[in-house]
Amino acid sequence: MADWPGALLVAGPTASGKSALALDIARRLGGTIINTDSMQVYQELRVLTARPTPDEEGLVPHRLYGIRPAAEAGSVAWWREQALAAMQEARSAGRLPILTGGSGMYFAALTDGIADVPDPGPDARAEARALLAGRGPAALHAELAAVDPLTAARLKPEDSQRVARAWEVWRGTGLGLAAWQDRRSEPAPWRFSAILLDPPRDSLRAAIAMRFGSMMRQGALDEVRRLAALDLDPSLPAMRAHGVPELSAHLRGDLSLQEAGRRTELVTGQYTKRQATWFRHHVLAPQTRILRINARFSRLEQLSESERADLFMFIENLG
């Protein structure tokens, strides 16, 4: 393991400033930024997912942003394969791979290994979606508990996306999702160091409110209008990105713009709470070096002297 190449993870909840921090470090150290956010991979969602701007992308190499059409669902396994290739490309170019995003399961796929779940197939997916639409997540969860109690015990009945995913895996492969997850692959052969941003809740709430207003000024409504024109399956991940269901409802005349904004800020805030909990309590691989910063990052000068000192010492020892 001592001979494995090194990579840096910059993680934290939405609106914590991780992209700005990753960019600062990449410019300082000669890094390549690799997207580790499940929604920023979609081509059609630049504004609502706060993807790096073209100017930012011009400062250092960026990889895996906007590379998949919204009509195609991404997956952890697909992303891991792409990320490992991008990491090797960066290393071959003499650059530090810097993986940044808010998708905890993507980070875990690298540091902890991944469950190689087979594709359950279109018939199983269609059945899961039909059952979810017709009976609701709680009823589908009850049916899942009867055939795959181990997986059902790990899921909340109201978590419709994961319940439907578990049903389609059981139907399509004949084995429960929990059983597949217990057959994990080996961690990626890299030495990981991780910077975890964990800002106070009030600063995150304020940032989320400012973020939505900024997105609206940048054309979020037009972005959702173009996405709606594609007439995609509403169960696709891109169609569930924060702001898409809410602004779509506004475009249909079902919600006022003010209410759509309020709901978007609410679901985003709830998501950041789950993200913060995951990053606070999930134990990355024991060999991972971790630096926690309990502040929202916007610029280096904003950090306290001790936080800056800790950060500089941490990144100077990445090798």
Coordinates of C-alpha atoms in Angstrom, one line a residue:
M1 CA 0.0 0.0 0.0
A2 CA 2.9 2.4 0.6
D3 CA 3.7 2.3 -3.1
W4 CA 0.1 3.1 -4.1
P5 CA -0.4 6.5 -5.7
G6 CA -2.1 9.2 -3.7
A7 CA -5.4 11.0 -4.3
L8 CA -7.3 13.7 -2.4
L9 CA -11.0 13.6 -1.5
V10 CA -12.8 16.9 -0.8
A11 CA -16.3 16.1 0.5
G12 CA -19.2 17.7 2.3
P13 CA -22.8 18.6 2.1
T14 CA -24.3 20.7 -0.7
A15 CA -23.4 24.4 -0.5
S16 CA -20.5 23.8 1.9
G17 CA -18.0 25.3 -0.5
K18 CA -16.2 22.0 -1.4
S19 CA -15.9 22.9 -5.1
A20 CA -14.2 26.2 -4.3
L21 CA -11.8 24.5 -1.9
A22 CA -11.0 21.8 -4.5
L23 CA -10.3 24.5 -7.1
D24 CA -8.0 26.4 -4.8
I25 CA -6.0 23.2 -3.9
A26 CA -5.9 22.1 -7.6
R27 CA -4.4 25.5 -8.6
R28 CA -1.9 25.4 -5.8
L29 CA -0.8 21.8 -6.3
G30 CA -1.4 21.1 -10.0
G31 CA -4.4 18.9 -9.6
T32 CA -7.2 17.5 -11.8
I33 CA -10.7 17.8 -10.3
I34 CA -12.8 14.7 -10.8
N35 CA -16.6 15.0 -10.2
T36 CA -17.9 12.9 -7.3
D37 CA -21.5 14.1 -7.4
S38 CA -24.2 11.9 -8.9
M39 CA -26.2 14.7 -10.4
Q40 CA -23.3 16.8 -11.9
V41 CA -22.6 14.0 -14.4
Y42 CA -25.8 15.0 -16.4
Q43 CA -25.3 17.2 -19.4
E44 CA -28.6 19.0 -19.0
L45 CA -28.2 20.1 -15.4
R46 CA -25.4 22.6 -15.3
V47 CA -27.2 25.4 -13.4
L48 CA -29.4 23.4 -10.9
T49 CA -26.5 21.2 -9.9
A50 CA -24.0 24.1 -9.6
R51 CA -21.5 22.6 -11.9
P52 CA -18.2 24.5 -12.3
T53 CA -18.5 27.3 -14.7
P54 CA -16.6 27.3 -18.1
D55 CA -14.1 29.8 -16.6
E56 CA -13.5 27.6 -13.6
E57 CA -13.0 24.6 -15.9
G58 CA -10.5 26.6 -17.8
L59 CA -8.3 27.1 -14.8
V60 CA -7.5 23.4 -14.1
P61 CA -8.5 20.1 -15.8
H62 CA -12.0 18.9 -14.8
R63 CA -13.3 15.4 -15.5
L64 CA -16.7 13.6 -15.4
Y65 CA -18.8 16.8 -15.4
G66 CA -21.8 16.7 -17.8
I67 CA -20.8 13.6 -19.5
R68 CA -24.0 11.6 -19.4
P69 CA -27.4 12.4 -21.0
A70 CA -30.3 12.8 -18.6
A71 CA -32.1 10.0 -20.5
E72 CA -29.5 7.5 -19.1
A73 CA -29.4 6.7 -15.4
G74 CA -25.9 6.7 -14.0
S75 CA -24.8 4.2 -11.3
V76 CA -22.1 3.9 -8.7
A77 CA -20.4 1.1 -10.6
W78 CA -20.3 3.1 -13.8
W79 CA -19.0 6.2 -12.0
R80 CA -16.3 4.2 -10.2
E81 CA -14.9 2.8 -13.5
Q82 CA -14.9 6.3 -15.0
A83 CA -13.3 7.8 -12.0
L84 CA -10.5 5.3 -11.8
A85 CA -9.7 6.0 -15.4
A86 CA -9.7 9.8 -14.8
M87 CA -7.4 9.3 -11.8
Q88 CA -4.9 7.3 -13.8
E89 CA -5.0 9.9 -16.5
A90 CA -4.2 12.6 -14.0
R91 CA -1.4 10.6 -12.5
S92 CA 0.1 9.9 -16.0
A93 CA 0.0 13.7 -16.6
G94 CA 1.9 14.3 -13.3
R95 CA -1.2 15.9 -11.7
L96 CA -2.9 15.1 -8.3
P97 CA -6.4 13.6 -8.6
I98 CA -8.8 15.6 -6.5
L99 CA -12.2 14.0 -6.2
T100 CA -14.9 16.4 -5.0
G101 CA -18.7 16.1 -4.5
G102 CA -21.4 15.3 -2.1
S103 CA -22.3 11.7 -3.0
G104 CA -21.0 9.7 0.0
M105 CA -21.6 6.3 -1.7
Y106 CA -19.3 7.4 -4.6
F107 CA -16.5 8.1 -2.1
A108 CA -17.2 4.8 -0.3
A109 CA -17.0 2.9 -3.7
L110 CA -13.3 4.0 -3.9
T111 CA -12.2 3.7 -0.3
D112 CA -14.3 0.7 0.8
G113 CA -14.9 -1.2 -2.4
I114 CA -18.2 -1.7 -4.2
A115 CA -20.9 -4.3 -4.6
D116 CA -20.9 -5.6 -8.2
V117 CA -24.7 -5.8 -8.6
P118 CA -25.8 -7.2 -12.0
D119 CA -28.1 -5.2 -14.2
P120 CA -31.6 -6.4 -13.3
G121 CA -32.9 -5.7 -16.8
P122 CA -35.7 -3.5 -18.2
D123 CA -38.5 -5.8 -17.3
A124 CA -37.6 -5.7 -13.6
R125 CA -37.2 -2.0 -13.7
A126 CA -40.5 -1.5 -15.4
E127 CA -42.3 -3.7 -12.9
A128 CA -40.7 -1.8 -9.9
R129 CA -41.7 1.6 -11.4
A130 CA -45.3 0.4 -12.0
L131 CA -45.6 -1.0 -8.5
L132 CA -44.2 2.1 -7.0
A133 CA -46.6 4.3 -9.0
G134 CA -49.6 2.1 -8.3
R135 CA -49.2 1.1 -4.7
G136 CA -46.8 3.6 -3.2
P137 CA -43.4 3.1 -1.5
A138 CA -44.8 1.9 1.9
A139 CA -46.8 -0.9 0.2
L140 CA -43.9 -1.9 -2.0
H141 CA -41.6 -1.9 1.0
A142 CA -44.0 -4.3 2.8
E143 CA -43.9 -6.6 -0.2
L144 CA -40.1 -6.4 -0.3
A145 CA -40.0 -7.4 3.4
A146 CA -41.8 -10.6 2.6
V147 CA -39.3 -11.7 -0.1
D148 CA -36.1 -9.9 0.9
P149 CA -36.3 -9.1 4.6
L150 CA -32.6 -8.4 5.0
T151 CA -32.7 -5.5 2.4
A152 CA -36.1 -4.2 3.6
A153 CA -34.7 -3.9 7.1
R154 CA -32.0 -1.5 5.9
L155 CA -34.5 0.8 4.1
K156 CA -37.0 3.3 5.2
P157 CA -40.5 2.6 3.8
E158 CA -40.8 6.2 2.5
D159 CA -37.5 6.0 0.6
S160 CA -39.2 5.3 -2.8
Q161 CA -36.0 5.3 -4.9
R162 CA -34.1 2.8 -2.8
V163 CA -37.2 0.6 -2.3
A164 CA -37.9 0.4 -6.0
R165 CA -34.2 -0.3 -6.7
A166 CA -34.2 -3.1 -4.1
W167 CA -37.3 -4.6 -5.7
E168 CA -35.9 -4.6 -9.2
V169 CA -32.7 -6.2 -8.1
W170 CA -34.5 -9.0 -6.3
R171 CA -36.8 -9.5 -9.3
G172 CA -34.1 -9.3 -11.9
T173 CA -31.3 -11.2 -10.3
G174 CA -33.1 -13.6 -7.9
L175 CA -30.9 -12.3 -5.1
G176 CA -31.6 -9.5 -2.6
L177 CA -29.7 -6.2 -2.8
A178 CA -28.3 -6.6 0.7
A179 CA -26.8 -10.0 -0.3
W180 CA -25.1 -8.4 -3.3
Q181 CA -23.9 -5.5 -1.2
D182 CA -22.2 -7.9 1.2
R183 CA -20.1 -9.3 -1.7
R184 CA -18.0 -6.2 -2.0
S185 CA -15.0 -5.8 -4.3
E186 CA -11.6 -4.6 -3.0
P187 CA -11.0 -0.9 -2.4
A188 CA -9.3 1.0 -5.2
P189 CA -5.5 0.7 -5.1
W190 CA -4.8 4.3 -4.1
R191 CA -3.8 6.1 -0.9
F192 CA -6.6 8.5 0.0
S193 CA -6.5 11.6 2.0
A194 CA -9.9 13.3 2.7
I195 CA -10.9 16.9 3.6
L196 CA -14.4 16.8 5.0
L197 CA -16.3 20.1 5.3
D198 CA -18.9 20.2 8.1
P199 CA -20.3 23.8 8.4
P200 CA -22.9 24.8 11.0
R201 CA -26.5 24.3 9.9
D202 CA -27.3 28.0 10.0
S203 CA -24.6 28.9 7.5
L204 CA -25.7 26.1 5.2
R205 CA -29.3 27.3 5.3
A206 CA -28.3 30.8 4.4
A207 CA -26.1 29.5 1.6
I208 CA -28.9 27.3 0.2
A209 CA -31.2 30.3 0.0
M210 CA -28.6 32.4 -1.7
R211 CA -27.8 29.5 -4.1
F212 CA -31.4 29.1 -5.3
G213 CA -31.7 32.8 -6.1
S214 CA -28.4 32.7 -8.0
M215 CA -29.6 29.7 -9.9
M216 CA -32.7 31.4 -11.0
R217 CA -30.8 34.4 -12.2
Q218 CA -28.5 32.0 -14.2
G219 CA -31.4 30.4 -16.0
A220 CA -32.6 27.5 -13.9
L221 CA -36.2 27.8 -15.1
D222 CA -35.1 27.6 -18.7
E223 CA -32.9 24.7 -17.9
V224 CA -35.9 22.8 -16.4
R225 CA -38.1 23.9 -19.4
R226 CA -35.6 22.3 -21.8
L227 CA -35.4 19.2 -19.7
A228 CA -39.2 18.9 -19.6
A229 CA -39.3 19.1 -23.4
L230 CA -37.4 15.9 -23.6
D231 CA -40.4 14.0 -22.1
L232 CA -38.2 11.7 -20.0
D233 CA -39.3 9.1 -17.5
P234 CA -39.9 11.0 -14.3
S235 CA -38.2 8.2 -12.3
L236 CA -34.8 8.9 -13.9
P237 CA -32.3 10.3 -11.5
A238 CA -31.9 13.6 -13.4
M239 CA -35.6 14.2 -13.2
R240 CA -35.4 14.0 -9.4
A241 CA -32.5 16.5 -9.0
H242 CA -33.4 19.2 -6.4
G243 CA -35.3 21.9 -8.1
V244 CA -36.4 19.9 -11.1
P245 CA -39.7 18.5 -9.7
E246 CA -40.5 21.8 -8.0
L247 CA -39.8 24.1 -11.0
S248 CA -41.5 21.6 -13.3
A249 CA -44.7 21.9 -11.2
H250 CA -44.4 25.7 -11.5
L251 CA -44.1 25.4 -15.3
R252 CA -47.3 23.3 -15.3
G253 CA -49.1 25.9 -13.3
D254 CA -49.3 23.8 -10.2
L255 CA -47.1 25.9 -7.9
S256 CA -46.2 29.6 -7.7
L257 CA -42.6 30.4 -8.3
Q258 CA -42.3 31.4 -4.7
E259 CA -43.6 28.1 -3.4
A260 CA -41.4 26.2 -5.9
G261 CA -38.4 28.0 -4.5
R262 CA -39.5 27.3 -0.9
R263 CA -39.9 23.6 -1.5
T264 CA -36.6 23.4 -3.4
E265 CA -34.8 25.1 -0.4
L266 CA -36.6 22.7 2.0
V267 CA -35.6 19.5 0.2
T268 CA -32.1 20.7 -0.4
G269 CA -31.8 21.5 3.3
Q270 CA -33.1 18.1 4.3
Y271 CA -30.6 16.5 1.9
T272 CA -27.7 18.4 3.3
K273 CA -28.6 17.2 6.8
R274 CA -28.4 13.6 5.6
Q275 CA -25.1 14.3 3.8
A276 CA -23.6 15.9 6.9
T277 CA -24.7 12.9 9.0
W278 CA -23.2 10.5 6.5
F279 CA -19.8 12.3 6.3
R280 CA -19.8 12.8 10.1
H281 CA -20.4 9.1 11.0
H282 CA -19.4 7.0 8.0
V283 CA -16.0 5.5 8.6
L284 CA -13.9 5.6 5.5
A285 CA -11.2 3.0 5.1
P286 CA -9.0 3.0 8.2
Q287 CA -5.9 4.1 6.3
T288 CA -7.5 7.2 5.0
R289 CA -6.0 10.4 6.4
I290 CA -8.9 12.8 7.3
L291 CA -9.0 16.6 8.0
R292 CA -12.3 18.0 9.2
I293 CA -13.1 21.7 8.7
N294 CA -16.1 22.9 10.7
A295 CA -16.8 25.9 8.5
R296 CA -18.3 26.7 5.1
F297 CA -15.5 27.4 2.6
S298 CA -15.6 30.4 0.3
R299 CA -11.9 31.6 0.2
L300 CA -8.8 30.8 2.2
E301 CA -8.8 34.1 4.0
Q302 CA -12.2 33.2 5.5
L303 CA -10.7 30.3 7.5
S304 CA -9.2 30.9 10.9
E305 CA -5.4 31.0 11.2
S306 CA -5.4 27.6 12.8
E307 CA -7.7 26.1 10.1
R308 CA -5.5 27.5 7.4
A309 CA -2.4 26.1 9.1
D310 CA -4.0 22.7 9.5
L311 CA -5.1 22.8 5.8
F312 CA -1.6 23.8 4.5
M313 CA 0.1 21.2 6.6
F314 CA -2.4 18.5 5.4
I315 CA -2.0 19.2 1.7
E316 CA 1.7 19.5 2.0
N317 CA 1.8 15.9 3.2
L318 CA -0.4 14.4 0.5
G319 CA 2.5 12.5 -1.0

